[in-house]
mmCIF file of C-alpha atoms in Angstrom:
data_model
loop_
_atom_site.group_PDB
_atom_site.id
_atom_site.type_symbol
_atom_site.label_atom_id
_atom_site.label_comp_id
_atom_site.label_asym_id
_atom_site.label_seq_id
_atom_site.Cartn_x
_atom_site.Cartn_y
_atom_site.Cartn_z
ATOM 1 C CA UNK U 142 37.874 14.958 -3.489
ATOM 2 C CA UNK U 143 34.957 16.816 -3.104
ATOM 3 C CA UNK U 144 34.313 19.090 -5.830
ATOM 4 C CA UNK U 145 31.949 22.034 -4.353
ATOM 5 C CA UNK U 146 31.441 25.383 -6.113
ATOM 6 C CA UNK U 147 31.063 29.057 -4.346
ATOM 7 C CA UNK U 148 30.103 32.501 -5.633
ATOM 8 C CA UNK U 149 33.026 34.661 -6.495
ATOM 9 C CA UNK U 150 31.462 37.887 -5.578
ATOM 10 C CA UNK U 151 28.531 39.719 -3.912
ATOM 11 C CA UNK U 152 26.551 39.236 -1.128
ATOM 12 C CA UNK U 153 25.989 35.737 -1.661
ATOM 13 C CA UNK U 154 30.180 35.143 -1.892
ATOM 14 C CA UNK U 155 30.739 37.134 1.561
ATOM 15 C CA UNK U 156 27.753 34.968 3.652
ATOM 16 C CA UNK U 157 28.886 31.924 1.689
ATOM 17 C CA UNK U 158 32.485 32.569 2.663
ATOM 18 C CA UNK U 159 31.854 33.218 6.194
ATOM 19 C CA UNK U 160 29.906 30.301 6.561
ATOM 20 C CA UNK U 161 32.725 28.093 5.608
ATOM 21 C CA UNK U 162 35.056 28.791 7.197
ATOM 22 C CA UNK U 163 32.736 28.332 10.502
ATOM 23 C CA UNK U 164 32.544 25.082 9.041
ATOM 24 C CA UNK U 165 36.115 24.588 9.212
ATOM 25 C CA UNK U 166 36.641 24.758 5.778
ATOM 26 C CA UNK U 167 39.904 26.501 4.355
ATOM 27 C CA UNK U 168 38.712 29.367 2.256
ATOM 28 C CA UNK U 169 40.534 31.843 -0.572
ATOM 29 C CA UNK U 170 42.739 34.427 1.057
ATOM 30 C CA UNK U 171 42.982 36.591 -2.436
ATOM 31 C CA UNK U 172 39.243 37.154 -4.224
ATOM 32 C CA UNK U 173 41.287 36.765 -7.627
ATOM 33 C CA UNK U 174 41.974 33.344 -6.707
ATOM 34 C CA UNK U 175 39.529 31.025 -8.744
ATOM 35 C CA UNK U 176 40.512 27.821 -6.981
ATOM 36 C CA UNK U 177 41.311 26.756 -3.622
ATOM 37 C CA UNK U 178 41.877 23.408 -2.715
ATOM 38 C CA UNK U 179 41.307 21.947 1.380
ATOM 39 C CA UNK U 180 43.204 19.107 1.459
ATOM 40 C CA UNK U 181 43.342 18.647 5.567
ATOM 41 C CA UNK U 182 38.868 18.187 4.670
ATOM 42 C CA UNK U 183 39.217 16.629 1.163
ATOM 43 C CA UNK U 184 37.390 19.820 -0.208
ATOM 44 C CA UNK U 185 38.154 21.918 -3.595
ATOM 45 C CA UNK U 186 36.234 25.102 -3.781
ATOM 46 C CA UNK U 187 35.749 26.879 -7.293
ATOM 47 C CA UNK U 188 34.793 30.892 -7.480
ATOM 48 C CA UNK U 189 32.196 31.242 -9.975
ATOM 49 C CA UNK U 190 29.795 33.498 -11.140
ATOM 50 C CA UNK U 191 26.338 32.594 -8.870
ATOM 51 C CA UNK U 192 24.385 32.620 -11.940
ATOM 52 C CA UNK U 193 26.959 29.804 -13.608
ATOM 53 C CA UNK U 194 26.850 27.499 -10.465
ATOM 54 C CA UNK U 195 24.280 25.684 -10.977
ATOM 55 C CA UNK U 196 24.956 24.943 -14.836
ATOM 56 C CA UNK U 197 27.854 23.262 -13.677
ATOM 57 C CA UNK U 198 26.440 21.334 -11.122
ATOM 58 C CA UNK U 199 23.708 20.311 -13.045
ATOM 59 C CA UNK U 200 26.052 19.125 -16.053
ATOM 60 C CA UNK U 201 28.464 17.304 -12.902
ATOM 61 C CA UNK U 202 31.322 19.058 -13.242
ATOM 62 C CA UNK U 203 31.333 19.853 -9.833
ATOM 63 C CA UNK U 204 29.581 17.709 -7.370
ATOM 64 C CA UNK U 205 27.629 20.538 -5.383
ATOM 65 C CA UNK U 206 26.888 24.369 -4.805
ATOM 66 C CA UNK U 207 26.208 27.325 -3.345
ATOM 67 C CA UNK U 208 24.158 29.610 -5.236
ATOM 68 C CA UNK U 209 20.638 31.495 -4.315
ATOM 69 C CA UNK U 210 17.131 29.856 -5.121
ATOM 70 C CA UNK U 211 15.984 32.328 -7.751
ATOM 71 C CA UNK U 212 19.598 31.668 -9.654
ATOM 72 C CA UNK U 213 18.650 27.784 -9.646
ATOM 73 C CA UNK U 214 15.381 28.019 -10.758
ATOM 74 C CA UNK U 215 15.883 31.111 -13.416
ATOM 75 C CA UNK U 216 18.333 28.396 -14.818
ATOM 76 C CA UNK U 217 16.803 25.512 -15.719
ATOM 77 C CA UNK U 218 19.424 23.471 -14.797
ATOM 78 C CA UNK U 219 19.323 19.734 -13.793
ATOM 79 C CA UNK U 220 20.028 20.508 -10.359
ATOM 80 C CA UNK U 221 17.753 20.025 -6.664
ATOM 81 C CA UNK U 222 17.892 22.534 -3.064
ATOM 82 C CA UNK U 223 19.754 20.442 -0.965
ATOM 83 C CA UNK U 224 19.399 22.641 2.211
ATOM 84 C CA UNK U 225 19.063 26.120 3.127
ATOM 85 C CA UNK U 226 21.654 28.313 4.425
ATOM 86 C CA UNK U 227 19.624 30.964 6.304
ATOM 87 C CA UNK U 228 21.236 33.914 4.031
ATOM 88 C CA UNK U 229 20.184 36.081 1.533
ATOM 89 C CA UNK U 230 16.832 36.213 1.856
ATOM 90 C CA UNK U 231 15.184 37.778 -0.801
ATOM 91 C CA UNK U 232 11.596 38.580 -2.699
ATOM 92 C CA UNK U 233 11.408 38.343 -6.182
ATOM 93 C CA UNK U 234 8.292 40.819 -7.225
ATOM 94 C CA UNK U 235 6.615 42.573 -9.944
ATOM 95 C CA UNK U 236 6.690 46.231 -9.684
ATOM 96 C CA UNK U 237 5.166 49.267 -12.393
ATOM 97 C CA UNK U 238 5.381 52.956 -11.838
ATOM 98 C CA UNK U 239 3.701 54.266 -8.881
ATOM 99 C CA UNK U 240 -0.386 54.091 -9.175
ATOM 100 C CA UNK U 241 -0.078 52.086 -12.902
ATOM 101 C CA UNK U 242 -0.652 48.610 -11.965
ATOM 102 C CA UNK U 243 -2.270 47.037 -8.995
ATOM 103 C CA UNK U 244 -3.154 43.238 -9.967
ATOM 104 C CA UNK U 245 -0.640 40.708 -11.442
ATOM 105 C CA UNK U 246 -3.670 39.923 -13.655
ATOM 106 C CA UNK U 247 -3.292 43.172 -15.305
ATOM 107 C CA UNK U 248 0.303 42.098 -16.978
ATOM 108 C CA UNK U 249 -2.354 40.753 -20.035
ATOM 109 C CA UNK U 250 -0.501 42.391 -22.982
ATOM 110 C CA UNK U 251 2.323 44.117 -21.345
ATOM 111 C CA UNK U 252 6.285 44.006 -21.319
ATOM 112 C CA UNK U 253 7.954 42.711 -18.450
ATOM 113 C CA UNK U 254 11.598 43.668 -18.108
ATOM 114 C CA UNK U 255 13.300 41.189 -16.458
ATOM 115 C CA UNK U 256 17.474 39.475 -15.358
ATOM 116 C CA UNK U 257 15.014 36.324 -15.001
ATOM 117 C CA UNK U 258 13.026 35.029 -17.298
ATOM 118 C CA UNK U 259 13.339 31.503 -16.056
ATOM 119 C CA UNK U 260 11.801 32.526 -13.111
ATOM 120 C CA UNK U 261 8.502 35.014 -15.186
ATOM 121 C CA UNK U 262 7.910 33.004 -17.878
ATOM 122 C CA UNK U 263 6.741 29.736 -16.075
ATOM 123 C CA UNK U 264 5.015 31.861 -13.309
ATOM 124 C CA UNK U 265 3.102 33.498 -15.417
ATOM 125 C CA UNK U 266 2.107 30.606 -17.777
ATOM 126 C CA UNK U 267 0.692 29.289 -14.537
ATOM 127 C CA UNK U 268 -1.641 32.341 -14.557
ATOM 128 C CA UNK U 269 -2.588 32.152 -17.860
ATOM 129 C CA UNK U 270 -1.060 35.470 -18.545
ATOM 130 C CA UNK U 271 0.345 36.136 -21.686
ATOM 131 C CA UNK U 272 3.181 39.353 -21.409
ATOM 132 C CA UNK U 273 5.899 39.740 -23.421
ATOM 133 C CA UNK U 274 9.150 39.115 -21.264
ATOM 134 C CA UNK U 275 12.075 41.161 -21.980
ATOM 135 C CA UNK U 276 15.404 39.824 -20.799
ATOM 136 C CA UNK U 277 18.025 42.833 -19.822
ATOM 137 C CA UNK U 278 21.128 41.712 -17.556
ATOM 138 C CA UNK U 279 20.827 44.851 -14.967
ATOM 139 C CA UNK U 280 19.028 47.655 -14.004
ATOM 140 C CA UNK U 281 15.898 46.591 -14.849
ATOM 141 C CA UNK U 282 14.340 49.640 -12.708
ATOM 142 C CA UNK U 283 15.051 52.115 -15.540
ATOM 143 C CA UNK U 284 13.438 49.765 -18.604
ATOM 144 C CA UNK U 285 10.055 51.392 -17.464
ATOM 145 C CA UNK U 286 11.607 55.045 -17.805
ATOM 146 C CA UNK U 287 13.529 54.362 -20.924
ATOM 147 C CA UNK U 288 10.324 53.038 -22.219
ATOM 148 C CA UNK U 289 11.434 49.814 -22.559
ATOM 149 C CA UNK U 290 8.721 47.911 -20.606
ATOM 150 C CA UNK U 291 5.680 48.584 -18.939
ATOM 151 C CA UNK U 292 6.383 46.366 -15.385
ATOM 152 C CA UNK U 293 9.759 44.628 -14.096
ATOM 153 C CA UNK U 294 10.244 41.640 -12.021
ATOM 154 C CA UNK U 295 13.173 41.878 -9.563
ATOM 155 C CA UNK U 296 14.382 40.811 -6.418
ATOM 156 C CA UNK U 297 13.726 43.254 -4.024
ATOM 157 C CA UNK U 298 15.442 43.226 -0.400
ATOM 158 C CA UNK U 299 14.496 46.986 1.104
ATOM 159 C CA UNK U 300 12.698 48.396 -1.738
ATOM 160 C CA UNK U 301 14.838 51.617 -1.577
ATOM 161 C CA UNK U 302 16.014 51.062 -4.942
ATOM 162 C CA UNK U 303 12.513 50.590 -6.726
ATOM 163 C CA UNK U 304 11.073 54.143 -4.639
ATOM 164 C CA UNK U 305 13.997 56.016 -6.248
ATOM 165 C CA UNK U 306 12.988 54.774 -9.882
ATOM 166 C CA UNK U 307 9.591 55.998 -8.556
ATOM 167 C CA UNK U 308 8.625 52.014 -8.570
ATOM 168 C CA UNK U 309 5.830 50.184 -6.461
ATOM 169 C CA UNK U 310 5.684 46.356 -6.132
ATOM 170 C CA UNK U 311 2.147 44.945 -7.019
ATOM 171 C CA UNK U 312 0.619 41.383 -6.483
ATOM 172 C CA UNK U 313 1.751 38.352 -4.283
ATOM 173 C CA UNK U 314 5.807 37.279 -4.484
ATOM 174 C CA UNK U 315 6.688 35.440 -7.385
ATOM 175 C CA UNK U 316 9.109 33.881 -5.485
ATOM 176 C CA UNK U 317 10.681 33.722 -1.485
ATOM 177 C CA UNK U 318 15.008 33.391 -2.342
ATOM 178 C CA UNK U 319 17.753 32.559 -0.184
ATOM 179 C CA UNK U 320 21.133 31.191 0.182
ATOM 180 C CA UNK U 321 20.851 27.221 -0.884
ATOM 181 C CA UNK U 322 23.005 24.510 -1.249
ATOM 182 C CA UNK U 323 22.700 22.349 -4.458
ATOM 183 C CA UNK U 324 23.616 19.532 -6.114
ATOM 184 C CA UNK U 325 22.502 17.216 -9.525
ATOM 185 C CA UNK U 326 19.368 15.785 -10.269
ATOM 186 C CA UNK U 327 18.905 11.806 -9.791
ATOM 187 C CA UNK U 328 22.898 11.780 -9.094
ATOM 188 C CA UNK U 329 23.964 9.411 -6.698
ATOM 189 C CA UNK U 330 25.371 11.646 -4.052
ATOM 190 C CA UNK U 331 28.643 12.324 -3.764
ATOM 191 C CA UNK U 332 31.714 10.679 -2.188
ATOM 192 C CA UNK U 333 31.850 13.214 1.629
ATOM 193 C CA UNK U 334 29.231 15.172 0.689
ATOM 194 C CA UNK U 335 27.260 13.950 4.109
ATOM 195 C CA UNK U 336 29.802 15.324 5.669
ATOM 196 C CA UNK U 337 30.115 18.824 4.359
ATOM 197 C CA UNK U 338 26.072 18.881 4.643
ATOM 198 C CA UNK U 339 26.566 18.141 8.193
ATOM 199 C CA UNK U 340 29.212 20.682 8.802
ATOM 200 C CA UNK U 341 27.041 23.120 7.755
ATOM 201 C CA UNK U 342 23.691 22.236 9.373
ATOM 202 C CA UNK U 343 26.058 22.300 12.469
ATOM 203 C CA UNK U 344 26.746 26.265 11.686
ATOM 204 C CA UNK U 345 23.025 26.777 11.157
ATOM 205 C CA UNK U 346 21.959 25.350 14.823
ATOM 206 C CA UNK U 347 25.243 26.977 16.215
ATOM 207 C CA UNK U 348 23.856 30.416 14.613
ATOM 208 C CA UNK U 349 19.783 29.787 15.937
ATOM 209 C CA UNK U 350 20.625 28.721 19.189
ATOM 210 C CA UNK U 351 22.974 29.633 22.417
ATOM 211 C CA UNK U 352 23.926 27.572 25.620
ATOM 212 C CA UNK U 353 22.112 28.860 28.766
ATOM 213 C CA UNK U 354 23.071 27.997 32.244
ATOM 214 C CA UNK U 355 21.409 28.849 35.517
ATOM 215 C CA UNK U 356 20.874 27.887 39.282
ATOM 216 C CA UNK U 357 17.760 26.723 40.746
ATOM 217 C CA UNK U 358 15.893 25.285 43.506
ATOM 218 C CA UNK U 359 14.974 21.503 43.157
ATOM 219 C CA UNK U 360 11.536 22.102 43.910
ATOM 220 C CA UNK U 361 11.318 24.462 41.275
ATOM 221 C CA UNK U 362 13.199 22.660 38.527
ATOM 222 C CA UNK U 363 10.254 21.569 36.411
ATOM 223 C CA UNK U 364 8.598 24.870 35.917
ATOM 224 C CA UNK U 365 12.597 26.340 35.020
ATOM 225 C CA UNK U 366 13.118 22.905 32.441
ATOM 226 C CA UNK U 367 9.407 23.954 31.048
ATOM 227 C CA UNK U 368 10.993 27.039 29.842
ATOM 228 C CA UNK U 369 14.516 25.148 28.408
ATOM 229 C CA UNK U 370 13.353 21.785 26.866
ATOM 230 C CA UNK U 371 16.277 21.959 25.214
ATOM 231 C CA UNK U 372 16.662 20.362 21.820
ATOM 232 C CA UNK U 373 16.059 16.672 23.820
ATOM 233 C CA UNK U 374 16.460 17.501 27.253
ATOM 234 C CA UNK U 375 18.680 19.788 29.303
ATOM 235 C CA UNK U 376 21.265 18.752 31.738
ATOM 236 C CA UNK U 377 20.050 18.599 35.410
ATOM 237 C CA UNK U 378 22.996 18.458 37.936
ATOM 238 C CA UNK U 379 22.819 18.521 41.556
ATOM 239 C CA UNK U 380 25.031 21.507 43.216
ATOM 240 C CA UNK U 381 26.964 21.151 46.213
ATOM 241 C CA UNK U 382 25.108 24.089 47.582
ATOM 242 C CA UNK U 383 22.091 21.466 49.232
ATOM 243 C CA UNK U 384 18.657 21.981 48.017
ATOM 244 C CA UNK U 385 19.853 23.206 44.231
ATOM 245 C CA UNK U 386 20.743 22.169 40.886
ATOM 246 C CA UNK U 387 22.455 23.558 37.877
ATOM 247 C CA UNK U 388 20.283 23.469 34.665
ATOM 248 C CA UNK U 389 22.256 23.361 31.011
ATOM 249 C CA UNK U 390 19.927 23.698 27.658
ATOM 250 C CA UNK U 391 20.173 24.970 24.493
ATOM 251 C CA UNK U 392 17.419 27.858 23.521
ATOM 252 C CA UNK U 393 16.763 29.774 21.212
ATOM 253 C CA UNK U 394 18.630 32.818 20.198
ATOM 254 C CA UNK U 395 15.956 35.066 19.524
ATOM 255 C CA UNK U 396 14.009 34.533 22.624
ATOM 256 C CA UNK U 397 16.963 34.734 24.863
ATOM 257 C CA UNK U 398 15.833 37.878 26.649
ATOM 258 C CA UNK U 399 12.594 36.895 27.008
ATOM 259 C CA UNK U 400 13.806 32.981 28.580
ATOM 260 C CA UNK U 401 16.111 34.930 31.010
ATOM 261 C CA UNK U 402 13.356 37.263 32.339
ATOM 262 C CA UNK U 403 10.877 34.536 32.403
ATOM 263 C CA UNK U 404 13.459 31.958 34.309
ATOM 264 C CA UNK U 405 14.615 34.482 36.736
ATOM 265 C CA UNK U 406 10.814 35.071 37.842
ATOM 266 C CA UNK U 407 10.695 31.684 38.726
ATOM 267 C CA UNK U 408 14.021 31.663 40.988
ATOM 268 C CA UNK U 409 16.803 30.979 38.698
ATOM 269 C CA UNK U 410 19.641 32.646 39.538
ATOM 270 C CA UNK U 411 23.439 32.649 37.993
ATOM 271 C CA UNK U 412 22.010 32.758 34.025
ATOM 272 C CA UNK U 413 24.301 32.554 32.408
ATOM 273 C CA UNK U 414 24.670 32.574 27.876
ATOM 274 C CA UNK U 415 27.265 31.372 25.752
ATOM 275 C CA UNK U 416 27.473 31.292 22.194
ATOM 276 C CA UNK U 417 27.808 27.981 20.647
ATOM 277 C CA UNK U 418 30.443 27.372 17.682
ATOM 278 C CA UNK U 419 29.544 24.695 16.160
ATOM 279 C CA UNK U 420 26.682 21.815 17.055
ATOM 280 C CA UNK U 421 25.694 18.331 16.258
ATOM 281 C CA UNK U 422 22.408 17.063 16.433
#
């Protein structure tokens, strides 16, 4: 059985969650619940903390995870990305009090309050900037206040947060996050884990792409099929109206509108959009 841990709470657990059970995946029904196991898919999940995740996969405890990017690298754990998951997004940045700092280059010297020092340390080695890096577990927006350090490196989503501590990021991202899926080092790979790889890949294209069908005149097919290549090629059938066919293709989510107003100038008519549930490609 496939041995596959989740995050237990937070943003991460809720996307993570959700994109289970689109994957047909039997999830927890109670969030104290640290173990559910799918038997139908040959699946257990375990709830863990996100930052523990991928300590356990990279010891092989469990055989892969679900954890964010910045958690996997701030942990030095003997675990690889496997895929993304398209949630979560994130940038990790340095940030000082308003008008302070301006250059990462500046950081010579200074205290950096940080929840990852996995993450600072090795990114600023490869500057050649030595800063003292001060690990706290939360709120690192107040260590400047308190007078605990001079900068902070964080994640930062909106920035709302760091403008209420009177904050201002400074310098390129340290590092782009997102949702990822994980699993060991040099391990062979595990016994189904194709298969729940697949599953979700399939909730990924389902989630960037919709079905569109339309009407058109056979002499003006090609210019419509420019406009849907589809992921291959899109389905051409003749209608029994004479002189018309009925186009299928996958396209794009976020150019839907766009495809529909540019189709319909050409003569398509009946467009039509469906979501998709789940795909294989």
């Amino acid at each position: 059985m496939l041995k596959v841990a989740v995050p237990n709470k937070g943003a991460l657990s809720e996307a993570a969650a959700a994109m289970l059970v689109e994957a047909g995946y039997r999830q927890r029904r109670n969030s104290k619940d640290l173990v559910t196991v799918d038997a139908e898919n040959d699946v257990e999940f375990f709830y863990l903390r996100p930052r523990d995740i991928a300590i356990y996969v990279g010891e092989g405890t469990l055989d892969a995870g679900i954890t964010g990017r910045d958690l996997l690298l701030d942990s030095g754990a003997k675990a690889d990305e496997s895929m993304t998951l398209g949630f979560a997004a994130s940038t990790f940045r340095f940030a000082a009090a308003e008008g302070e700092l301006s250059a990462v280059e500046q950081l010579a010297g200074k205290r950096i309050a940080t929840s990852y020092p996995g993450i600072v340390r090795p990114y600023l080695s490869s500057l050649g900037i030595e800063s003292e890096v001060v690990r706290l577990d939360g709120a690192v927006e107040t260590s400047i206040r308190l007078g605990v350090a001079d900068a902070i490196a964080d994640v930062v989503e909106t920035g709302t947060t760091l403008r209420q501590a009177g904050l201002a990021v400074f310098g390129e991202p340290i590092l782009q996050s997102e949702g990822v899926l994980i699993t060991r080092s040099g391990a062979p790979e595990p016994t189904g884990f194709s298969v729940f790889q697949r599953r979700l890949q399939s909730v990924l294209v389902a989630r960037t792409y919709v079905m569109m069908d339309y009407d058109i005149r056979l002499e003006d097919v090609e210019r419509a099929v420019e406009l849907t290549p589809g992921i291959e090629s899109p389905t051409v059938s003749p209608l029994h109206r004479e002189g018309w066919a009925a186009v299928r293709a996958m396209v794009p989510r976020a150019a839907t509108q766009r495809v529909m107003d540019d189709l319909y100038a050409v003569g398509a008519r009946g467009i039509l959009v469906t979501d998709i549930l789940s795909c294989r490609i």
